[in-house]
PDB file of C-alpha atoms in Angstrom:
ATOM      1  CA  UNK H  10     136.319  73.768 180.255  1.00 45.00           C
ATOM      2  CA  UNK H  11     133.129  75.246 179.743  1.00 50.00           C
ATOM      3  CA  UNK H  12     131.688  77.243 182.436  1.00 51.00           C
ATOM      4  CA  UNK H  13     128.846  76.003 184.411  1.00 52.00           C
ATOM      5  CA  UNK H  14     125.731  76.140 183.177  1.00 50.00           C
ATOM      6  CA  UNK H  15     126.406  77.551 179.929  1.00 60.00           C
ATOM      7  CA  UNK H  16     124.333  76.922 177.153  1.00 74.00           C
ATOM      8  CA  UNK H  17     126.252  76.643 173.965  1.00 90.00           C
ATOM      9  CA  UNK H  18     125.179  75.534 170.606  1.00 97.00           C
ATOM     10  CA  UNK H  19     127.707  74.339 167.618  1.00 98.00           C
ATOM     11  CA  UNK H  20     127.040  75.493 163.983  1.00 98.00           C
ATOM     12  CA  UNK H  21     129.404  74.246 162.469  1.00 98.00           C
ATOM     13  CA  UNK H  22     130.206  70.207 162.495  1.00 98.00           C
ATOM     14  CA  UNK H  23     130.954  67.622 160.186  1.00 96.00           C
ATOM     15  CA  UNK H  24     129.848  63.724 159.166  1.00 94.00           C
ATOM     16  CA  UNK H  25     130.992  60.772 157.012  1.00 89.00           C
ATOM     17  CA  UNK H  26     129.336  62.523 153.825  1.00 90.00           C
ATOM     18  CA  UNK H  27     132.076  64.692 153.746  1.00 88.00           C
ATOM     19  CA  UNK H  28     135.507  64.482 155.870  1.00 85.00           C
ATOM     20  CA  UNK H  29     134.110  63.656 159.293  1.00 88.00           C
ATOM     21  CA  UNK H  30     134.320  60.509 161.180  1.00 87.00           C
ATOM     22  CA  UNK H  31     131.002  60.212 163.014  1.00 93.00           C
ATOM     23  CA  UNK H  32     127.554  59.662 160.732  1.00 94.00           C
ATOM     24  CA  UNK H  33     124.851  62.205 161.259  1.00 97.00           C
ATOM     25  CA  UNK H  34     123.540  60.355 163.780  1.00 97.00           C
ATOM     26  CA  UNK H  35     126.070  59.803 165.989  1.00 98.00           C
ATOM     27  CA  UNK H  36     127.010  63.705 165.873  1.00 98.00           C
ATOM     28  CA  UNK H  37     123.519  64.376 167.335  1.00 98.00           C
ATOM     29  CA  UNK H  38     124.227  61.959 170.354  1.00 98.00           C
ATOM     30  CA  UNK H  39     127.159  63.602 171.099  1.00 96.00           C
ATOM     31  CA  UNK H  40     125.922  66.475 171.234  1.00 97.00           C
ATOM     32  CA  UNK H  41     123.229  65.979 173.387  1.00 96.00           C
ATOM     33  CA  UNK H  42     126.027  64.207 175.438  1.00 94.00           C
ATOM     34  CA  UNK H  43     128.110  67.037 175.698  1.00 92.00           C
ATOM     35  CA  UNK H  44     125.191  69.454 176.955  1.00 93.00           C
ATOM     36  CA  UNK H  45     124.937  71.401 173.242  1.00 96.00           C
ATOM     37  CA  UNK H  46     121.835  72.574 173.120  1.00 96.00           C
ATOM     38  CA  UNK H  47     121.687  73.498 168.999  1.00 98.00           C
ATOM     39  CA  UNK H  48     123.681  71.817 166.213  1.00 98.00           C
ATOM     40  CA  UNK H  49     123.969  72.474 162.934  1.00 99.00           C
ATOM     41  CA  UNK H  50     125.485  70.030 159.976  1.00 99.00           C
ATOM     42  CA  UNK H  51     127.670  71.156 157.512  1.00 98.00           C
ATOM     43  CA  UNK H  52     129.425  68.731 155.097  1.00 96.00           C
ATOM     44  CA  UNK H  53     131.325  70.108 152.541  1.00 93.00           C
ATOM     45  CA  UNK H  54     129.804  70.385 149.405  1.00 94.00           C
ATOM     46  CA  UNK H  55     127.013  68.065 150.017  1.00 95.00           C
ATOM     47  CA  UNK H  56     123.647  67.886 151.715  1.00 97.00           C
ATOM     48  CA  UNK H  57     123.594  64.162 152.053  1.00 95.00           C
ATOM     49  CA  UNK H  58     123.351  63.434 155.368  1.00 96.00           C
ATOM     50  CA  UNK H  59     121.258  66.426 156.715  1.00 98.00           C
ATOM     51  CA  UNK H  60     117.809  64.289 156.559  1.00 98.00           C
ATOM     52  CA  UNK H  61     119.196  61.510 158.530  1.00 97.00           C
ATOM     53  CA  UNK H  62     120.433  64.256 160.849  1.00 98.00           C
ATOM     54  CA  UNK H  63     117.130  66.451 161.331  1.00 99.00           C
ATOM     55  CA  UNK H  64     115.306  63.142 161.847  1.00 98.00           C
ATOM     56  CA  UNK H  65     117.709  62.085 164.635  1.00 98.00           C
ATOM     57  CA  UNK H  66     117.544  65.840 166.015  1.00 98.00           C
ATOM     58  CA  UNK H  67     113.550  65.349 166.161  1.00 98.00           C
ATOM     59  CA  UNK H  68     113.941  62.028 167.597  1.00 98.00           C
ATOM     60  CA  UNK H  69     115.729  63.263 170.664  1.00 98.00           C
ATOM     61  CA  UNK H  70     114.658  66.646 171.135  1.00 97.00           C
ATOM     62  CA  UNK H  71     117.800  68.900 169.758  1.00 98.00           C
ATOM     63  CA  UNK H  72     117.575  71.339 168.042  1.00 98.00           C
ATOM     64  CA  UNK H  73     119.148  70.618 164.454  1.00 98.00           C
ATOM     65  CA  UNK H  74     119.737  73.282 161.486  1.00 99.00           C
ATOM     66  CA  UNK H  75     120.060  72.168 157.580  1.00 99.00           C
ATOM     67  CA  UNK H  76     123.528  73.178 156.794  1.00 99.00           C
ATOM     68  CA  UNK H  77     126.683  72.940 154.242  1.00 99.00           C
ATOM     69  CA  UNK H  78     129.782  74.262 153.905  1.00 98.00           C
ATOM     70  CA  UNK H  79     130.640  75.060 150.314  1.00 97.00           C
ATOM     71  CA  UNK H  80     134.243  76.236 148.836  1.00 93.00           C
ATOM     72  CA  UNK H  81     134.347  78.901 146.685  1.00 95.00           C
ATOM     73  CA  UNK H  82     137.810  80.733 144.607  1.00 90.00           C
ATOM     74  CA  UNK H  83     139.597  83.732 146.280  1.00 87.00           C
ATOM     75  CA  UNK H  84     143.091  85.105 145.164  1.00 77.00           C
ATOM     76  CA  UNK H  85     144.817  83.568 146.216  1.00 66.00           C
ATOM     77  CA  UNK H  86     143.190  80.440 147.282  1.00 73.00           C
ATOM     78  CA  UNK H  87     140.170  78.700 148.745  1.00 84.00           C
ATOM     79  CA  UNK H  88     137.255  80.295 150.690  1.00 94.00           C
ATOM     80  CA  UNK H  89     134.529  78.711 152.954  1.00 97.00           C
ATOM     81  CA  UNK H  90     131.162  79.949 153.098  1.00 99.00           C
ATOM     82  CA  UNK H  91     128.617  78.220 155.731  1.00 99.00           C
ATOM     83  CA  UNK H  92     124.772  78.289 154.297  1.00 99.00           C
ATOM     84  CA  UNK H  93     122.335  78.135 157.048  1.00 99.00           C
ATOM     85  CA  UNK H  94     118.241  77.416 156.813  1.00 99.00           C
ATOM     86  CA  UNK H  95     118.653  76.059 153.671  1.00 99.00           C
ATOM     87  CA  UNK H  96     116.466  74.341 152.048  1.00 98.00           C
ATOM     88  CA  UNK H  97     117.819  71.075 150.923  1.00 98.00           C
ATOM     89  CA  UNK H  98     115.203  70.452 148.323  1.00 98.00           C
ATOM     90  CA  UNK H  99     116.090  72.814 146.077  1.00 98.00           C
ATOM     91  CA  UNK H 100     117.233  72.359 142.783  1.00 98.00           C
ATOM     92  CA  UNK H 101     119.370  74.892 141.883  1.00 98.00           C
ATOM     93  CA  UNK H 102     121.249  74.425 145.227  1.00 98.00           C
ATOM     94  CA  UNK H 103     121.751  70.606 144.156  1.00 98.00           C
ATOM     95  CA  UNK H 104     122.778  71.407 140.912  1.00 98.00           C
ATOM     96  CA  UNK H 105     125.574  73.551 142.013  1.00 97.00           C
ATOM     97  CA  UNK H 106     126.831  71.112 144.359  1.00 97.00           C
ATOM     98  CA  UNK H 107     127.144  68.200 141.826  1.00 95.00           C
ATOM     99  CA  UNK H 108     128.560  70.345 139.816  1.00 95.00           C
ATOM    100  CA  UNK H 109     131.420  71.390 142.485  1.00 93.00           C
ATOM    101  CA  UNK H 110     131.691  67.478 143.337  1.00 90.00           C
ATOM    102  CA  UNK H 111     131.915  66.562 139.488  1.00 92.00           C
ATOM    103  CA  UNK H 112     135.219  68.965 140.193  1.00 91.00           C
ATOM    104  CA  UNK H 113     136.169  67.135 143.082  1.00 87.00           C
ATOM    105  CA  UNK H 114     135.958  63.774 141.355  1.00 90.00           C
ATOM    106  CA  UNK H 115     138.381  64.993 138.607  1.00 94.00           C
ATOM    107  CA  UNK H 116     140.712  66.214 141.320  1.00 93.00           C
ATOM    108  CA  UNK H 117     140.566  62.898 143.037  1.00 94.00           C
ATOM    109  CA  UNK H 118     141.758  61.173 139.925  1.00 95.00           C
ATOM    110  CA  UNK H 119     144.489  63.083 139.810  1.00 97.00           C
ATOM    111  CA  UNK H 120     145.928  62.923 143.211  1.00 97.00           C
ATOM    112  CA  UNK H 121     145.502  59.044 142.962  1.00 97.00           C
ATOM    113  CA  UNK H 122     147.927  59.433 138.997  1.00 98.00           C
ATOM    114  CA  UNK H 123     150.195  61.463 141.012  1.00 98.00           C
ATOM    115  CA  UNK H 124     150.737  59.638 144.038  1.00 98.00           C
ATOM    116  CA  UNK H 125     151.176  56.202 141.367  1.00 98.00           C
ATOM    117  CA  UNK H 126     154.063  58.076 139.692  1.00 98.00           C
ATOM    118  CA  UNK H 127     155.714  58.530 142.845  1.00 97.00           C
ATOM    119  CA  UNK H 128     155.468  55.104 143.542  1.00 97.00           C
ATOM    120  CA  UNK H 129     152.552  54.673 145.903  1.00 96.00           C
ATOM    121  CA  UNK H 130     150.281  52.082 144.289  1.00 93.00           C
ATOM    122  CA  UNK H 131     146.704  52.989 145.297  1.00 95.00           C
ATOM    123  CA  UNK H 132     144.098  52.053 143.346  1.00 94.00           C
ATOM    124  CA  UNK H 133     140.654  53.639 143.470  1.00 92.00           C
ATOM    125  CA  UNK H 134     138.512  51.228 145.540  1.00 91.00           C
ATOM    126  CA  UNK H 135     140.854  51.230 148.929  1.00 91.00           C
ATOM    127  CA  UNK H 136     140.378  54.846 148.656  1.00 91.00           C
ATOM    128  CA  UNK H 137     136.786  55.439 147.939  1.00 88.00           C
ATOM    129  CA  UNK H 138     136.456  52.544 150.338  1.00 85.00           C
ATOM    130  CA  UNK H 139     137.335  54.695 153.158  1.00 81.00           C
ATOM    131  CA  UNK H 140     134.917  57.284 152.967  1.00 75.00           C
ATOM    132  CA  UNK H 141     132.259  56.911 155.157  1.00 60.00           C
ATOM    133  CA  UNK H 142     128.936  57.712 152.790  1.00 57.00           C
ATOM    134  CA  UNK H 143     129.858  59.986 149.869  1.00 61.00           C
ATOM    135  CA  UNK H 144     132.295  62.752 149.146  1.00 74.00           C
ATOM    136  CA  UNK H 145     136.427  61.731 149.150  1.00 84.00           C
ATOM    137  CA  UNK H 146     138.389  63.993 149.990  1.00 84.00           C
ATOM    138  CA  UNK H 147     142.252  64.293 150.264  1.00 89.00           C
ATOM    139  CA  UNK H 148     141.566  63.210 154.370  1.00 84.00           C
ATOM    140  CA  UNK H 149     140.725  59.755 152.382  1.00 88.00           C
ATOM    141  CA  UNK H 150     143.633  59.513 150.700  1.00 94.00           C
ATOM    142  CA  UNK H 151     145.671  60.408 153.534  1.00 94.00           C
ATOM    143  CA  UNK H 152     144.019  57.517 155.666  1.00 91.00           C
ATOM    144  CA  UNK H 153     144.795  55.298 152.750  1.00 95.00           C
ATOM    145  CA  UNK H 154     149.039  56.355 153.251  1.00 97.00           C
ATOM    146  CA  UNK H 155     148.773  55.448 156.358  1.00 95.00           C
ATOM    147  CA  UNK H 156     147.067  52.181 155.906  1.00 95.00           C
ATOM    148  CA  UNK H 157     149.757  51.391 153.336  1.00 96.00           C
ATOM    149  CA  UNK H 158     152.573  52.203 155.676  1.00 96.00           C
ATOM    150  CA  UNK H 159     153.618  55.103 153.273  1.00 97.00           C
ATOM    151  CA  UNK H 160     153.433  57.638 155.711  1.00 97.00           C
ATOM    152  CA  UNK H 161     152.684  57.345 159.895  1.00 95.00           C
ATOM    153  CA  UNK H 162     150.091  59.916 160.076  1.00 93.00           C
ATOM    154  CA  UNK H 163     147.395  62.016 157.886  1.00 90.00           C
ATOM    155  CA  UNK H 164     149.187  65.162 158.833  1.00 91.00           C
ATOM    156  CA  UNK H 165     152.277  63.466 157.614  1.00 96.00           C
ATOM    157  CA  UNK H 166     150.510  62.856 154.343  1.00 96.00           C
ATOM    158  CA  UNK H 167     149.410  65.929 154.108  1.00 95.00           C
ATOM    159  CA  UNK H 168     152.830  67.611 154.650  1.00 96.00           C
ATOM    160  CA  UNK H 169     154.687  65.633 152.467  1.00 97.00           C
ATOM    161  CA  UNK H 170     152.295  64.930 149.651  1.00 98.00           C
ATOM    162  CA  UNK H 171     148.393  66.597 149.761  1.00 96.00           C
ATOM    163  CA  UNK H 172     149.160  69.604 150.952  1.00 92.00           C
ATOM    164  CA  UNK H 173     149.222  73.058 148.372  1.00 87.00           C
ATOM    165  CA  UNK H 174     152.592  73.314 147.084  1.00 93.00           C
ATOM    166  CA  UNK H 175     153.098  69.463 147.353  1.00 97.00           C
ATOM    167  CA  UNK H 176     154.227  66.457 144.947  1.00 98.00           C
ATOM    168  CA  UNK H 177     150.647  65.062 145.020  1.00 97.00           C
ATOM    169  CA  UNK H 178     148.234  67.966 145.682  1.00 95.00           C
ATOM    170  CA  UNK H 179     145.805  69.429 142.646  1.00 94.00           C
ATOM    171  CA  UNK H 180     143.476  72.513 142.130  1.00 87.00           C
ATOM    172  CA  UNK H 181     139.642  71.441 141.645  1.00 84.00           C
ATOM    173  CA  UNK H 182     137.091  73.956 140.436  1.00 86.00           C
ATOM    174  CA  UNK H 183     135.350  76.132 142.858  1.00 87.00           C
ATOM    175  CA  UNK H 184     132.616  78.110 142.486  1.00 94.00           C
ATOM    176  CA  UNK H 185     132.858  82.353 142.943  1.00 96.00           C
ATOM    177  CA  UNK H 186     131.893  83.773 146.125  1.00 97.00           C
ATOM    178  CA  UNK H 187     128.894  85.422 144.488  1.00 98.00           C
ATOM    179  CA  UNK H 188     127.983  82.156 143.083  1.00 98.00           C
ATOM    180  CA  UNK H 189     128.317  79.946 146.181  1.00 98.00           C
ATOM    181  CA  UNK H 190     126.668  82.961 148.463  1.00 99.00           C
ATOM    182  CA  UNK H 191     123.808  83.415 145.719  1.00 98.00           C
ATOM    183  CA  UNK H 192     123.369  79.503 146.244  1.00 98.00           C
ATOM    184  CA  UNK H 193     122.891  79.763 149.736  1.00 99.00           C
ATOM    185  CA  UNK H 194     120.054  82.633 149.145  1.00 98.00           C
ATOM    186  CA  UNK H 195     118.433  81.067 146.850  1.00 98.00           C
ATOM    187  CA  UNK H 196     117.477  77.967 148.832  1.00 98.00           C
ATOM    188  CA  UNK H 197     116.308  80.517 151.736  1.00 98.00           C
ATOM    189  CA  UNK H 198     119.258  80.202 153.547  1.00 99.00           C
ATOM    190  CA  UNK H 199     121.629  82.398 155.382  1.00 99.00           C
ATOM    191  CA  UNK H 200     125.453  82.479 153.864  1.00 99.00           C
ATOM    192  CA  UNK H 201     128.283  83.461 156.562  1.00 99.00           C
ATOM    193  CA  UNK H 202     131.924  83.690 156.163  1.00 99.00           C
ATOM    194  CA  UNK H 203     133.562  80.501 157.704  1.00 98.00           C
ATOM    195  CA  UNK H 204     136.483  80.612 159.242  1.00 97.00           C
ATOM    196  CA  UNK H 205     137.863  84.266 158.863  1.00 96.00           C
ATOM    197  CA  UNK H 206     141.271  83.690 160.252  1.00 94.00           C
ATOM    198  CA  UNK H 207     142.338  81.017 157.834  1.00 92.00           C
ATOM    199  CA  UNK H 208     142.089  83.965 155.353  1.00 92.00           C
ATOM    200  CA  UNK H 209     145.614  85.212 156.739  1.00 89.00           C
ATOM    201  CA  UNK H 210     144.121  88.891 155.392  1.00 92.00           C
ATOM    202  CA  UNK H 211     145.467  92.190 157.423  1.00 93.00           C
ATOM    203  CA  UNK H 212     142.525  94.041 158.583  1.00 94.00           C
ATOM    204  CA  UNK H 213     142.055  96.445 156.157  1.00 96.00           C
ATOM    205  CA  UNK H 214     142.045  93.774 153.680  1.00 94.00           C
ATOM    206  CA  UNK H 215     139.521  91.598 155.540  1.00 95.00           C
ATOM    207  CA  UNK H 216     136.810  94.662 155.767  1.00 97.00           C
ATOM    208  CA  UNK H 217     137.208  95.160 152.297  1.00 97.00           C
ATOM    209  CA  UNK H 218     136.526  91.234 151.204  1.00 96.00           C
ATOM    210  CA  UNK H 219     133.747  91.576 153.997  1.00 98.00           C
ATOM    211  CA  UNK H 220     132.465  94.270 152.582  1.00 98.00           C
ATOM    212  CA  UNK H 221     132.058  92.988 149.022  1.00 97.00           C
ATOM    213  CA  UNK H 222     130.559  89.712 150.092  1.00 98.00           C
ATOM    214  CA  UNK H 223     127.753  91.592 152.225  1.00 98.00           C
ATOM    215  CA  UNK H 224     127.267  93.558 148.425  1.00 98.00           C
ATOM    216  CA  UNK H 225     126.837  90.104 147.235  1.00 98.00           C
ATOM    217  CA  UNK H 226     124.465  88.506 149.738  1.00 98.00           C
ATOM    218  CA  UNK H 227     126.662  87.618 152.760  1.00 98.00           C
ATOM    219  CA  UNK H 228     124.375  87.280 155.658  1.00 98.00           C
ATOM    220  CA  UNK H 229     126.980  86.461 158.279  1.00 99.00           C
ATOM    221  CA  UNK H 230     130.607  86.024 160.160  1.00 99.00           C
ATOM    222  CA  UNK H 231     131.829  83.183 161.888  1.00 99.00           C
ATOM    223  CA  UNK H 232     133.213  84.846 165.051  1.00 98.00           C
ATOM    224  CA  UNK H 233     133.703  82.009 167.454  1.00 97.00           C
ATOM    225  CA  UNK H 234     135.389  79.092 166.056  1.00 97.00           C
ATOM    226  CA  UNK H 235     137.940  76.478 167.140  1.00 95.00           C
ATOM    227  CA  UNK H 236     141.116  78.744 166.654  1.00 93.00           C
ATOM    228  CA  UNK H 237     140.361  82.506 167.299  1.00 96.00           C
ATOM    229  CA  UNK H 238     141.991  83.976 169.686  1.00 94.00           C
ATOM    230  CA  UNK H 239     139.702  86.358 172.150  1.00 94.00           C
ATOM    231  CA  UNK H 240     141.480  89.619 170.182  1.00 96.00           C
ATOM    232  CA  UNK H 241     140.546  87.400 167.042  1.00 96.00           C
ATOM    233  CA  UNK H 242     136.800  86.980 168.488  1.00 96.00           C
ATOM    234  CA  UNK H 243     136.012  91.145 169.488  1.00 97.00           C
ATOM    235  CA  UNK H 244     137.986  92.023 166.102  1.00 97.00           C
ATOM    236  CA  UNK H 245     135.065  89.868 163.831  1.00 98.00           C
ATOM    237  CA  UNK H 246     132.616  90.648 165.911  1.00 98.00           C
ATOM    238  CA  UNK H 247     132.794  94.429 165.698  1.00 98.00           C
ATOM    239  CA  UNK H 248     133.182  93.673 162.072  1.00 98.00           C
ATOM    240  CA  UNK H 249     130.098  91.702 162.004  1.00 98.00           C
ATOM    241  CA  UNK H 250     128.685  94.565 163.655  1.00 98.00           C
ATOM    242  CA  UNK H 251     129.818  97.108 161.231  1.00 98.00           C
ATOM    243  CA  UNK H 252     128.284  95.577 159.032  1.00 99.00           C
ATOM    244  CA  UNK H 253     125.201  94.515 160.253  1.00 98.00           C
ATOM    245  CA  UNK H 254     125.230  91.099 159.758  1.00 99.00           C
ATOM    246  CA  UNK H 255     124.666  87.756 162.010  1.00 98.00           C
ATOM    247  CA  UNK H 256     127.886  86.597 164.537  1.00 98.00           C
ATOM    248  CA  UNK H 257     127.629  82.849 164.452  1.00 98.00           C
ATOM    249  CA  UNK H 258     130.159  80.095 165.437  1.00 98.00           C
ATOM    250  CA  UNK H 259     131.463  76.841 165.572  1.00 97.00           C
ATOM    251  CA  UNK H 260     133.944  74.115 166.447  1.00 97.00           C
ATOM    252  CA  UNK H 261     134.626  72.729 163.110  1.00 97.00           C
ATOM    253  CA  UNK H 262     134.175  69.231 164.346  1.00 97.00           C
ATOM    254  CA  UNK H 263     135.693  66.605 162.273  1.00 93.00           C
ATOM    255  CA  UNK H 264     136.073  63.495 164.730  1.00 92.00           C
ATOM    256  CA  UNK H 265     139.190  61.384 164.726  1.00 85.00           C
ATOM    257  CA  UNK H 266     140.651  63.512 162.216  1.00 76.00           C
ATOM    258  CA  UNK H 267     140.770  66.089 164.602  1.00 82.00           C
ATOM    259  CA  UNK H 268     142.766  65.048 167.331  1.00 82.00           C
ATOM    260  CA  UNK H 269     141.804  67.122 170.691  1.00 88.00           C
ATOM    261  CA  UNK H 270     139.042  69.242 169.033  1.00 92.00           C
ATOM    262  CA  UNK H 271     135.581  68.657 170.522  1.00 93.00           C
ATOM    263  CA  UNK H 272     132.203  68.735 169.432  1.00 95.00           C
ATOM    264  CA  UNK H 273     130.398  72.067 171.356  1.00 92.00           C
ATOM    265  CA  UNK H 274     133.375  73.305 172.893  1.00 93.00           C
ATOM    266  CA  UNK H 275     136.620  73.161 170.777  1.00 92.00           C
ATOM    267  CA  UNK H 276     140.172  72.646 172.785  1.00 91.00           C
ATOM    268  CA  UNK H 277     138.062  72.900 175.673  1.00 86.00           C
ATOM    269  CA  UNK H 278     137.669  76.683 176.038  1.00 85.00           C
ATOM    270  CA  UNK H 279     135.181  77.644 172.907  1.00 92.00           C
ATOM    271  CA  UNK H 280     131.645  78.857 173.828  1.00 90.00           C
ATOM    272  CA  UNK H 281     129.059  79.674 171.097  1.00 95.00           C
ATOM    273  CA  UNK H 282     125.926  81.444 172.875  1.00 93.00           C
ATOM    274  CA  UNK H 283     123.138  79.989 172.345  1.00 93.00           C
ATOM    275  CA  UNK H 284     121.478  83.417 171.638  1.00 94.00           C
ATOM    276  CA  UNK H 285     123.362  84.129 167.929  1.00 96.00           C
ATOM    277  CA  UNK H 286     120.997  81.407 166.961  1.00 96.00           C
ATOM    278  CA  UNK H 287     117.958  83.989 167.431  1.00 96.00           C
ATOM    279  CA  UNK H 288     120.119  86.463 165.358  1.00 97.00           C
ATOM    280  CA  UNK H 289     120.622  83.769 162.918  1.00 98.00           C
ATOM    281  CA  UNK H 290     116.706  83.334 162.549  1.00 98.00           C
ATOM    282  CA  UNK H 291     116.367  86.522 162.370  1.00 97.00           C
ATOM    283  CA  UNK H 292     118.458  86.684 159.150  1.00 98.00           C
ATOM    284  CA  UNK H 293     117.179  83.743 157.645  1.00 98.00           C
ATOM    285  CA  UNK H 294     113.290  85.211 157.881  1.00 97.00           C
ATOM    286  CA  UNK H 295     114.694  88.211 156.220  1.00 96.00           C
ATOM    287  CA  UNK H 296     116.520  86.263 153.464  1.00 96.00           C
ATOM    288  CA  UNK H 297     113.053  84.447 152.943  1.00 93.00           C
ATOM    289  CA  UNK H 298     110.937  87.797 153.324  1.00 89.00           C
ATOM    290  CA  UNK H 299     109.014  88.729 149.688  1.00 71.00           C
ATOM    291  CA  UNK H 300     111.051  91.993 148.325  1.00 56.00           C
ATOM    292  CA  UNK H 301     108.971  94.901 149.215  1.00 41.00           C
ATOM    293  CA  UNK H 302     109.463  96.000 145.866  1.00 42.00           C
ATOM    294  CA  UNK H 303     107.660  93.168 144.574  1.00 44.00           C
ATOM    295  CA  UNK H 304     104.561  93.938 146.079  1.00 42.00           C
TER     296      UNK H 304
END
C-alpha cells in the first residue's frame, strides 16, 4: 500500500491503441481515482490516443504528458525506449512509427499463417476485431485462443505458441536504438531506457549499453517500475546518476491483461515521486534548448 499522503505520479501506462484494456480516457479517471497526481501515456509504437488523453487530462485537472513507447533491436533481442514531451505533430516522428507498424502488420500476418498450419483457424477480422482502437499485437491474438477455446489463458497462449522460441511467434522489424532515441529528440522529447531489468544484462554490461545510448541521445532511466526490486531501484539510480541523466518511473499499466498490477502503484508497493517529473522537465527544456553553437 502506498504510504499516506504520498504523492506519486505514473509515467508509464498503456490504452486500447496499443495492448491496454482501458481507452485514454478511462486511464485518466483512474488515475485521478487512485490519488496519481501526473500520468503519462505511452502506447507502443503509436501516438493515437494521446490527444484524446491530454484533452481528458485538461478536462479534469491532471496533469497529462505526450508519451510512447517505441521498440528498438538489441543483441540479442528487443529494447524499449520511453519518449517523453514529445511532440506528436511531428512528421518525422510519425513517419518512423508507421514505418515500425507497417513491420508489425507483416508480423501479424504471419503469426495468424502459423497458428492456421497448426490447426487453429483464425481468420483476420476476429483478431483485429479485438483490438480496442489501432495497433494488434500478439496480446490480440492471444485473447482470440482463448475465445476459441484453444488455450485457457493469454499467458497460456503465450507459453505455448507467441512467445520467442515458440511454434507461432515471428521477428518484426525494429528500429536501432540510435534511430528510435534520435526520434524521440527530434520531436523535442526526452528518450529514457524502459524497463532496465528485462535487459537480463550483468552490471558491467548494463553501464556499458547505458553508456552508449547517453552517446546517442538517451536522456533518461526508468528506475522505479512494476518489478525492481529496492537493490534493483538504488543500482539504476546511481547509474542514472553517473551518468547524469533523468530517474523516471512507472507501473507499466496494461489493464486486464495485467492481472494484480495497478495503475500509480504497481503490486501495491511502487511509488514514483512526484518530484522526477521536475527533473524530467528539466531535460526536456534542455533537449528543446537552441545549440549554443548555433548561435
Amino acid at each position: 500500500m502506498l504510504r499516506e499522503g504520498a504523492i506519486v505520479i505514473d509515467l508509464h501506462v498503456h490504452s486500447t491503441c496499443s495492448d491496454g484494456s482501458c481507452s485514454p480516457s478511462e486511464l485518466v479517471h483512474l488515475a485521478l481515482k487512485g490519488g496519481v497526481s501526473a500520468l503519462s501515456l505511452t502506447d507502443h509504437d503509436t501516438t493515437a490516443g494521446v490527444a484524446s488523453f491530454m484533452e481528458t487530462c485538461e478536462e479534469y485537472g491532471l496533469e497529462g504528458v505526450p508519451g510512447v513507447e517505441i521498440s528498438v533491436e538489441v543483441k540479442p533481442g528487443t529494447m524499449h525506449v520511453l519518449g517523453y514531451y514529445i511532440d506528436c505533430a511531428n512528421a518525422s516522428l510519425q513517419a518512423g512509427l508507421a514505418k515500425i507498424q507497417h513491420g508489425r502488420e507483416a508480423r501479424n500476418r504471419e503469426i495468424l499463417r502459423k497458428l492456421n498450419e497448426l490447426d487453429m483457424d483464425l481468420v483476420w477480422e476476429e483478431v483485429s476485431g479485438l483490438s480496442g482502437e489501432d495497433i494488434v499485437g500478439r496480446p490480440h491474438f492471444a485473447k482470440a485462443l482463448v475465445e476459441r477455446g484453444y488455450v485457457k489463458s493469454a499467458r497460456q497462449a503465450f507459453d505455448r505458441y507467441l512467445a520467442k522460441g515458440k511454434p507461432a511467434y515471428a521477428e518484426r522489424f525494429r528500429l536501432t536504438p540510435a534511430a528510435g532515441i534520435g526520434l524521440i529528440n527530434g520531436a523535442g522529447g526526452v528518450a529514457v531506457l524502459a524497463h532496465p531489468s528485462t535487459l537480463s544484462l550483468g552490471r558491467n554490461d548494463l553501464e556499458q549499453l547505458v553508456g552508449d545510448l547517453v552517446a546517442q541521445g538517451l536522456g533518461g532511466l526508468e528506475v522505479h517500475y512494476s518489478e525492481h526490486t529496492s537493490k534493483q531501484v538504488q543500482a539504476y539510480l546511481k547509474l542514472a546518476r553517473k551518468f547524469k541523466i533523468v530517474a523516471t518511473g512507472g507501473t507499466d499499466f496494461h489493464g486486464d491483461l495485467n492481472p494484480g498490477l495497478r495503475l500509480g502503484c504497481g503490486f501495491g508497493d511502487l511509488e514514483v515521486p512526484d518530484e522526477l517529473l521536475i527533473e524530467l522537465r528539466s531535460a526536456r527544456d534542455r533537449v528543446r534548448a537552441p545549440d549554443a553553437s548555433g548561435q
